[in-house]
CSV table of C-alpha atoms and ligand atoms in Angstrom, one decimal:
chain,number,residue,atom,x,y,z
A,1,UNK,CA,-15.5,-20.9,-75.9
A,2,UNK,CA,-17.9,-23.7,-74.9
A,3,UNK,CA,-18.4,-24.4,-71.2
A,4,UNK,CA,-17.4,-27.7,-69.7
A,5,UNK,CA,-20.2,-30.2,-69.6
A,6,UNK,CA,-20.9,-31.7,-66.2
A,7,UNK,CA,-23.5,-34.2,-64.8
A,8,UNK,CA,-25.0,-33.5,-61.4
A,9,UNK,CA,-26.1,-37.0,-60.3
A,10,UNK,CA,-28.4,-35.6,-57.5
A,11,UNK,CA,-30.4,-32.5,-56.9
A,12,UNK,CA,-28.2,-30.0,-55.1
A,13,UNK,CA,-29.0,-27.0,-52.9
A,14,UNK,CA,-30.5,-24.1,-55.1
A,15,UNK,CA,-27.5,-21.8,-54.6
A,16,UNK,CA,-25.1,-24.5,-55.6
A,17,UNK,CA,-27.1,-25.4,-58.7
A,18,UNK,CA,-27.4,-21.7,-59.6
A,19,UNK,CA,-23.6,-21.4,-59.5
A,20,UNK,CA,-23.2,-24.7,-61.4
A,21,UNK,CA,-25.4,-23.5,-64.3
A,22,UNK,CA,-23.6,-20.1,-64.4
A,23,UNK,CA,-20.2,-21.8,-64.9
A,24,UNK,CA,-21.1,-25.0,-66.7
A,25,UNK,CA,-23.2,-26.7,-69.2
A,26,UNK,CA,-24.8,-28.6,-66.3
A,27,UNK,CA,-27.2,-31.6,-66.7
A,28,UNK,CA,-29.2,-31.5,-63.5
A,29,UNK,CA,-31.2,-34.1,-61.7
A,30,UNK,CA,-34.4,-32.1,-61.4
A,31,UNK,CA,-36.5,-34.7,-59.6
A,32,UNK,CA,-33.6,-36.2,-57.6
A,33,UNK,CA,-34.1,-39.8,-58.8
A,34,UNK,CA,-31.3,-42.2,-58.0
A,35,UNK,CA,-30.0,-43.0,-61.5
A,36,UNK,CA,-29.6,-46.7,-62.3
A,37,UNK,CA,-26.3,-47.6,-63.9
A,38,UNK,CA,-27.6,-47.5,-67.5
A,39,UNK,CA,-29.2,-44.1,-67.1
A,40,UNK,CA,-26.1,-42.7,-65.3
A,41,UNK,CA,-23.9,-43.8,-68.2
A,42,UNK,CA,-26.4,-42.5,-70.8
A,43,UNK,CA,-26.4,-39.1,-69.1
A,44,UNK,CA,-22.6,-39.2,-68.7
A,45,UNK,CA,-22.2,-39.5,-72.5
A,46,UNK,CA,-20.2,-36.5,-73.8
A,47,UNK,CA,-19.7,-35.0,-70.3
A,48,UNK,CA,-16.3,-33.7,-69.1
A,49,UNK,CA,-17.0,-34.0,-65.4
A,50,UNK,CA,-19.2,-35.7,-62.8
A,51,UNK,CA,-20.5,-34.0,-59.7
A,52,UNK,CA,-21.4,-37.1,-57.7
A,53,UNK,CA,-22.5,-38.0,-54.1
A,54,UNK,CA,-22.2,-40.8,-51.6
A,55,UNK,CA,-25.3,-42.5,-53.1
A,56,UNK,CA,-23.4,-43.2,-56.4
A,57,UNK,CA,-21.4,-46.4,-56.5
A,58,UNK,CA,-18.6,-45.4,-58.8
A,59,UNK,CA,-16.8,-48.8,-59.1
A,60,UNK,CA,-14.3,-50.0,-61.6
A,61,UNK,CA,-17.0,-51.3,-63.9
A,62,UNK,CA,-18.8,-47.9,-64.0
A,63,UNK,CA,-15.5,-46.1,-64.4
A,64,UNK,CA,-14.4,-48.3,-67.3
A,65,UNK,CA,-17.8,-47.5,-69.1
A,66,UNK,CA,-17.5,-43.7,-68.6
A,67,UNK,CA,-17.1,-41.8,-71.9
A,68,UNK,CA,-13.6,-40.8,-73.0
A,69,UNK,CA,-14.5,-37.2,-72.5
A,70,UNK,CA,-14.9,-37.7,-68.7
A,71,UNK,CA,-11.9,-36.2,-66.9
A,72,UNK,CA,-12.9,-35.4,-63.3
A,73,UNK,CA,-15.2,-36.8,-60.6
A,74,UNK,CA,-15.9,-34.3,-57.9
A,75,UNK,CA,-17.8,-35.9,-55.0
A,76,UNK,CA,-20.1,-33.9,-52.9
A,77,UNK,CA,-18.7,-35.6,-49.7
A,78,UNK,CA,-15.7,-35.9,-47.6
A,79,UNK,CA,-15.8,-39.7,-47.8
A,80,UNK,CA,-14.8,-41.2,-51.1
A,81,UNK,CA,-15.1,-44.9,-50.3
A,82,UNK,CA,-17.9,-45.1,-52.9
A,83,UNK,CA,-15.3,-44.4,-55.7
A,84,UNK,CA,-12.7,-46.8,-57.0
A,85,UNK,CA,-9.8,-44.4,-56.8
A,86,UNK,CA,-7.4,-46.8,-58.5
A,87,UNK,CA,-9.7,-47.4,-61.4
A,88,UNK,CA,-10.2,-43.7,-61.8
A,89,UNK,CA,-6.4,-43.1,-61.7
A,90,UNK,CA,-5.9,-45.9,-64.3
A,91,UNK,CA,-8.2,-43.9,-66.6
A,92,UNK,CA,-6.6,-40.6,-65.8
A,93,UNK,CA,-9.7,-39.3,-64.2
A,94,UNK,CA,-9.1,-36.9,-61.3
A,95,UNK,CA,-11.1,-37.4,-58.1
A,96,UNK,CA,-11.8,-34.7,-55.5
A,97,UNK,CA,-13.8,-34.5,-52.3
A,98,UNK,CA,-15.0,-31.8,-49.9
A,99,UNK,CA,-13.0,-31.9,-46.6
A,100,UNK,CA,-13.2,-29.4,-43.7
A,101,UNK,CA,-16.6,-27.9,-44.5
A,102,UNK,CA,-18.7,-30.6,-42.8
A,103,UNK,CA,-16.5,-31.0,-39.7
A,104,UNK,CA,-18.6,-28.9,-37.4
A,105,UNK,CA,-22.0,-30.3,-38.6
A,106,UNK,CA,-20.8,-33.9,-38.2
A,107,UNK,CA,-19.3,-33.2,-34.8
A,108,UNK,CA,-22.6,-31.7,-33.7
A,109,UNK,CA,-24.4,-34.9,-34.8
A,110,UNK,CA,-21.9,-37.0,-33.0
A,111,UNK,CA,-22.7,-35.1,-29.8
A,112,UNK,CA,-26.4,-35.4,-30.4
A,113,UNK,CA,-26.1,-39.1,-30.8
A,114,UNK,CA,-23.9,-39.4,-27.8
A,115,UNK,CA,-26.3,-37.5,-25.6
A,116,UNK,CA,-29.4,-39.1,-27.2
A,117,UNK,CA,-28.0,-42.6,-26.7
A,118,UNK,CA,-26.8,-42.0,-23.2
A,119,UNK,CA,-30.1,-40.5,-22.1
A,120,UNK,CA,-32.5,-42.8,-23.9
A,121,UNK,CA,-33.9,-40.1,-26.1
A,122,UNK,CA,-35.3,-42.6,-28.6
A,123,UNK,CA,-37.3,-44.5,-26.0
A,124,UNK,CA,-38.3,-41.3,-24.2
A,125,UNK,CA,-39.6,-39.6,-27.3
A,126,UNK,CA,-41.5,-42.7,-28.3
A,127,UNK,CA,-43.2,-42.8,-24.9
A,128,UNK,CA,-44.6,-39.3,-25.5
A,129,UNK,CA,-45.5,-39.8,-29.2
A,130,UNK,CA,-47.3,-43.1,-28.4
A,131,UNK,CA,-49.2,-41.7,-25.5
A,132,UNK,CA,-47.5,-44.0,-23.0
A,133,UNK,CA,-46.1,-41.3,-20.6
A,134,UNK,CA,-47.9,-41.8,-17.3
A,135,UNK,CA,-46.0,-39.5,-15.0
A,136,UNK,CA,-42.6,-38.4,-13.8
A,137,UNK,CA,-41.1,-41.3,-11.9
A,138,UNK,CA,-38.0,-41.3,-9.6
A,139,UNK,CA,-36.8,-44.6,-11.2
A,140,UNK,CA,-38.3,-44.1,-14.7
A,141,UNK,CA,-36.3,-43.9,-17.9
A,142,UNK,CA,-32.9,-43.5,-16.3
A,143,UNK,CA,-30.0,-42.9,-18.6
A,144,UNK,CA,-26.3,-42.3,-18.2
A,145,UNK,CA,-24.4,-39.1,-17.9
A,146,UNK,CA,-21.5,-38.4,-20.3
A,147,UNK,CA,-20.1,-35.7,-18.0
A,148,UNK,CA,-16.7,-36.8,-16.6
A,149,UNK,CA,-16.6,-40.0,-18.6
A,150,UNK,CA,-13.9,-41.3,-20.8
A,151,UNK,CA,-14.4,-40.8,-24.6
A,152,UNK,CA,-12.5,-43.1,-26.9
A,153,UNK,CA,-12.1,-41.7,-30.4
A,154,UNK,CA,-11.4,-44.1,-33.2
A,155,UNK,CA,-9.7,-41.8,-35.8
A,156,UNK,CA,-8.6,-38.4,-34.4
A,157,UNK,CA,-8.7,-36.5,-37.6
A,158,UNK,CA,-10.6,-33.3,-38.4
A,159,UNK,CA,-14.0,-34.5,-37.2
A,160,UNK,CA,-12.6,-36.6,-34.3
A,161,UNK,CA,-10.8,-33.5,-33.0
A,162,UNK,CA,-13.9,-31.4,-33.4
A,163,UNK,CA,-15.8,-34.0,-31.3
A,164,UNK,CA,-13.1,-34.1,-28.7
A,165,UNK,CA,-13.3,-30.3,-28.3
A,166,UNK,CA,-17.0,-30.4,-27.7
A,167,UNK,CA,-16.7,-33.4,-25.4
A,168,UNK,CA,-14.1,-31.6,-23.2
A,169,UNK,CA,-16.8,-29.0,-22.5
A,170,UNK,CA,-18.7,-31.9,-20.9
A,171,UNK,CA,-15.7,-32.7,-18.7
A,172,UNK,CA,-14.9,-35.9,-20.7
A,173,UNK,CA,-11.3,-37.1,-20.9
A,174,UNK,CA,-10.2,-38.0,-24.4
A,175,UNK,CA,-8.5,-41.1,-25.6
A,176,UNK,CA,-7.7,-41.9,-29.2
A,177,UNK,CA,-6.4,-44.5,-31.5
A,178,UNK,CA,-4.8,-43.6,-34.9
A,179,UNK,CA,-2.4,-45.6,-37.0
A,180,UNK,CA,0.3,-43.1,-35.8
A,181,UNK,CA,0.5,-40.7,-33.0
A,182,UNK,CA,-0.4,-37.0,-33.7
A,183,UNK,CA,1.9,-34.2,-32.6
A,184,UNK,CA,1.1,-32.6,-29.2
A,185,UNK,CA,-0.7,-29.6,-30.7
A,186,UNK,CA,-3.1,-31.8,-32.6
A,187,UNK,CA,-3.6,-34.2,-29.7
A,188,UNK,CA,-4.7,-31.3,-27.4
A,189,UNK,CA,-3.8,-33.6,-24.5
A,190,UNK,CA,-5.8,-36.6,-25.7
A,191,UNK,CA,-4.3,-39.9,-24.6
A,192,UNK,CA,-2.8,-41.9,-27.5
A,193,UNK,CA,-3.3,-45.7,-27.7
A,194,UNK,CA,-1.2,-47.5,-30.2
A,195,UNK,CA,-3.8,-50.3,-30.4
A,196,UNK,CA,-7.5,-50.5,-30.0
A,197,UNK,CA,-7.3,-53.1,-27.2
A,198,UNK,CA,-6.1,-50.6,-24.6
A,199,UNK,CA,-8.3,-47.8,-25.9
A,200,UNK,CA,-11.5,-49.8,-26.0
A,201,UNK,CA,-10.9,-50.9,-22.4
A,202,UNK,CA,-11.1,-47.3,-21.2
A,203,UNK,CA,-13.9,-46.1,-23.5
A,204,UNK,CA,-17.1,-45.4,-21.6
A,205,UNK,CA,-18.1,-43.9,-24.8
A,206,UNK,CA,-16.6,-44.9,-28.1
A,207,UNK,CA,-17.1,-42.6,-31.1
A,208,UNK,CA,-16.1,-43.8,-34.6
A,209,UNK,CA,-14.4,-41.2,-36.9
A,210,UNK,CA,-12.1,-43.3,-39.0
A,211,UNK,CA,-12.5,-43.7,-42.8
A,212,UNK,CA,-13.8,-46.9,-44.3
A,213,UNK,CA,-10.9,-48.9,-45.7
A,214,UNK,CA,-10.2,-52.6,-46.0
A,215,UNK,CA,-8.4,-52.3,-42.6
A,216,UNK,CA,-11.3,-50.7,-40.8
A,217,UNK,CA,-14.2,-52.5,-42.3
A,218,UNK,CA,-15.8,-54.7,-39.6
A,219,UNK,CA,-13.4,-53.4,-37.0
A,220,UNK,CA,-16.3,-53.1,-34.5
A,221,UNK,CA,-17.1,-56.8,-34.1
A,222,UNK,CA,-17.8,-59.3,-31.4
A,223,UNK,CA,-14.1,-59.4,-30.3
A,224,UNK,CA,-13.6,-55.7,-30.2
A,225,UNK,CA,-17.0,-54.9,-28.6
A,226,UNK,CA,-16.1,-57.4,-25.8
A,227,UNK,CA,-13.2,-55.1,-24.9
A,228,UNK,CA,-15.4,-52.2,-24.0
A,229,UNK,CA,-16.4,-51.6,-20.4
A,230,UNK,CA,-19.8,-53.1,-19.6
A,231,UNK,CA,-22.4,-50.4,-20.2
A,232,UNK,CA,-20.4,-48.5,-22.8
A,233,UNK,CA,-22.0,-46.3,-25.4
A,234,UNK,CA,-21.1,-46.5,-29.1
A,235,UNK,CA,-21.5,-43.7,-31.6
A,236,UNK,CA,-21.0,-44.0,-35.3
A,237,UNK,CA,-21.0,-41.0,-37.7
A,238,UNK,CA,-18.3,-42.4,-40.0
A,239,UNK,CA,-19.4,-45.3,-42.2
A,240,UNK,CA,-21.7,-48.2,-41.5
A,241,UNK,CA,-19.4,-50.9,-42.8
A,242,UNK,CA,-16.9,-50.3,-39.9
A,243,UNK,CA,-19.5,-52.1,-37.7
A,244,UNK,CA,-20.5,-55.7,-37.8
A,245,UNK,CA,-24.3,-55.2,-37.3
A,246,UNK,CA,-25.0,-58.6,-35.9
A,247,UNK,CA,-22.3,-58.2,-33.3
A,248,UNK,CA,-23.5,-54.7,-32.2
A,249,UNK,CA,-27.2,-55.8,-32.1
A,250,UNK,CA,-26.2,-58.7,-29.9
A,251,UNK,CA,-24.2,-56.4,-27.6
A,252,UNK,CA,-27.1,-53.9,-27.4
A,253,UNK,CA,-29.6,-56.7,-26.7
A,254,UNK,CA,-27.4,-58.1,-23.9
A,255,UNK,CA,-26.8,-54.6,-22.4
A,256,UNK,CA,-23.0,-55.0,-22.7
A,257,UNK,CA,-23.2,-52.0,-24.9
A,258,UNK,CA,-25.8,-49.9,-23.0
A,259,UNK,CA,-26.8,-47.8,-26.0
A,260,UNK,CA,-25.7,-46.8,-29.5
A,261,UNK,CA,-26.2,-43.6,-31.5
A,262,UNK,CA,-25.9,-44.4,-35.2
A,263,UNK,CA,-26.1,-42.1,-38.2
A,264,UNK,CA,-24.6,-44.4,-40.8
A,265,UNK,CA,-25.4,-48.0,-41.7
A,266,UNK,CA,-24.4,-50.9,-43.8
A,267,UNK,CA,-26.5,-51.0,-47.0
A,268,UNK,CA,-28.2,-47.6,-46.5
A,269,UNK,CA,-31.1,-47.0,-46.5
A,270,UNK,CA,-32.0,-50.6,-45.8
A,271,UNK,CA,-30.4,-50.9,-42.4
A,272,UNK,CA,-30.4,-54.1,-40.4
A,273,UNK,CA,-34.0,-54.6,-39.1
A,274,UNK,CA,-32.6,-55.7,-35.8
A,275,UNK,CA,-31.8,-52.1,-34.8
A,276,UNK,CA,-35.4,-51.2,-35.1
A,277,UNK,CA,-36.3,-53.6,-32.3
A,278,UNK,CA,-33.9,-52.1,-29.9
A,279,UNK,CA,-35.1,-49.2,-27.6
A,280,UNK,CA,-31.4,-48.5,-26.8
A,281,UNK,CA,-30.5,-47.7,-30.4
A,282,UNK,CA,-30.8,-44.0,-31.3
A,283,UNK,CA,-30.9,-43.9,-35.0
A,284,UNK,CA,-30.6,-41.1,-37.5
A,285,UNK,CA,-30.7,-41.2,-41.3
A,286,UNK,CA,-27.2,-40.1,-42.3
A,287,UNK,CA,-27.7,-36.5,-41.2
A,288,UNK,CA,-24.1,-35.7,-40.3
A,289,UNK,CA,-23.7,-33.0,-42.9
A,290,UNK,CA,-27.3,-32.2,-43.3
A,291,UNK,CA,-27.5,-28.5,-42.5
A,292,UNK,CA,-28.2,-25.6,-44.9
A,293,UNK,CA,-24.8,-24.1,-44.2
A,294,UNK,CA,-22.9,-27.3,-44.7
A,295,UNK,CA,-24.6,-28.6,-47.8
A,296,UNK,CA,-24.1,-25.2,-49.5
A,297,UNK,CA,-20.4,-25.3,-48.4
A,298,UNK,CA,-20.0,-28.8,-49.7
A,299,UNK,CA,-21.5,-27.9,-53.1
A,300,UNK,CA,-19.3,-24.7,-53.4
A,301,UNK,CA,-16.3,-26.7,-52.5
A,302,UNK,CA,-17.0,-29.3,-55.1
A,303,UNK,CA,-17.5,-26.5,-57.7
A,304,UNK,CA,-14.2,-24.9,-56.5
A,305,UNK,CA,-12.5,-28.2,-57.4
A,306,UNK,CA,-14.2,-28.4,-60.8
A,307,UNK,CA,-13.3,-24.7,-61.5
A,308,UNK,CA,-9.7,-25.2,-60.6
A,309,UNK,CA,-9.5,-28.4,-62.7
A,310,UNK,CA,-11.1,-26.8,-65.8
A,311,UNK,CA,-8.9,-23.7,-65.4
A,312,UNK,CA,-5.9,-26.1,-65.8
A,313,UNK,CA,-4.8,-26.2,-62.1
A,314,UNK,CA,-4.6,-29.1,-59.7
A,315,UNK,CA,-7.8,-29.0,-57.7
A,316,UNK,CA,-7.3,-28.2,-54.0
A,317,UNK,CA,-9.0,-31.4,-52.8
A,318,UNK,CA,-7.6,-33.9,-55.2
A,319,UNK,CA,-7.6,-37.4,-53.6
A,320,UNK,CA,-5.7,-40.5,-54.4
A,321,UNK,CA,-3.2,-40.8,-57.2
B,1,DGY,C1,-19.6,-37.5,-46.4
B,1,DGY,O1,-19.4,-36.4,-46.8
B,1,DGY,O2,-18.8,-38.4,-46.6
B,1,DGY,C2,-20.8,-37.8,-45.6
B,1,DGY,O3,-21.0,-39.1,-45.2
B,1,DGY,C3,-22.0,-37.2,-46.3
B,1,DGY,O4,-22.6,-36.5,-45.3
């Protein structure tokens, strides 16, 4: 029996590719180029499945041009805002993601950003690298402690809860806003706010963990930033489009937001150049899930979904319709 034909849109970790070629007739992206639309479609011809990533914009137009043979899109990511789920459903194409396996790695990056932003890691490291460090100074390069502060979590899901657990070890008190309140066991004594107004007002640190949806896009804007206590710190490991860049850059420049730790951006990798001018912006290039352990686990999870689908089962991480 011939094996299902799948297209890997990006180069994946070696163990993941090894498993992919054992189970599938897999078309790999050996030099890890970003395929332009025409090339993606040409390579998708005759394929049964797509193993895609967050760098692929799988919109309605692309989906409508995919070959008849295409039956599943397994994204190597927990987020699937880059895929038009409704358009896929309309074509009977199943979509899956990779939840759970990147929770700890992303929570670690959120803590790194929180600490890095609070303590001015960016400016401090630049002082050393550029040979500008003169001496230890009682009043030099002072940051803020996160210990004992209030952490507002926008989106207390899997990753938000993992961040909350780590933040509690720093003595932080946890506040959160979700569309609906969690049960007590999931809250782990975090304080629920039915709206962002009351939560932002108590967020010495605000960490964003919600998904990108039409409702959350641009939620961090001039109006909402003004609700934060002066000197607050903002962390984003979710999606860049939740933040209005001009508004955040303005708030960082004025000091109303003392510092930001950002791992995700609008229009990656071409982030707003204004961030580069700001010493109080601690910036990382979308590293949330970038560990050996997690990237393997994401690949295996995507393959588990493909395996289940081609064995005639509902894949465990099916999303949308
Ligand atoms: C995801 O999985 O959605 C991440 O953004 C990629 O690390």
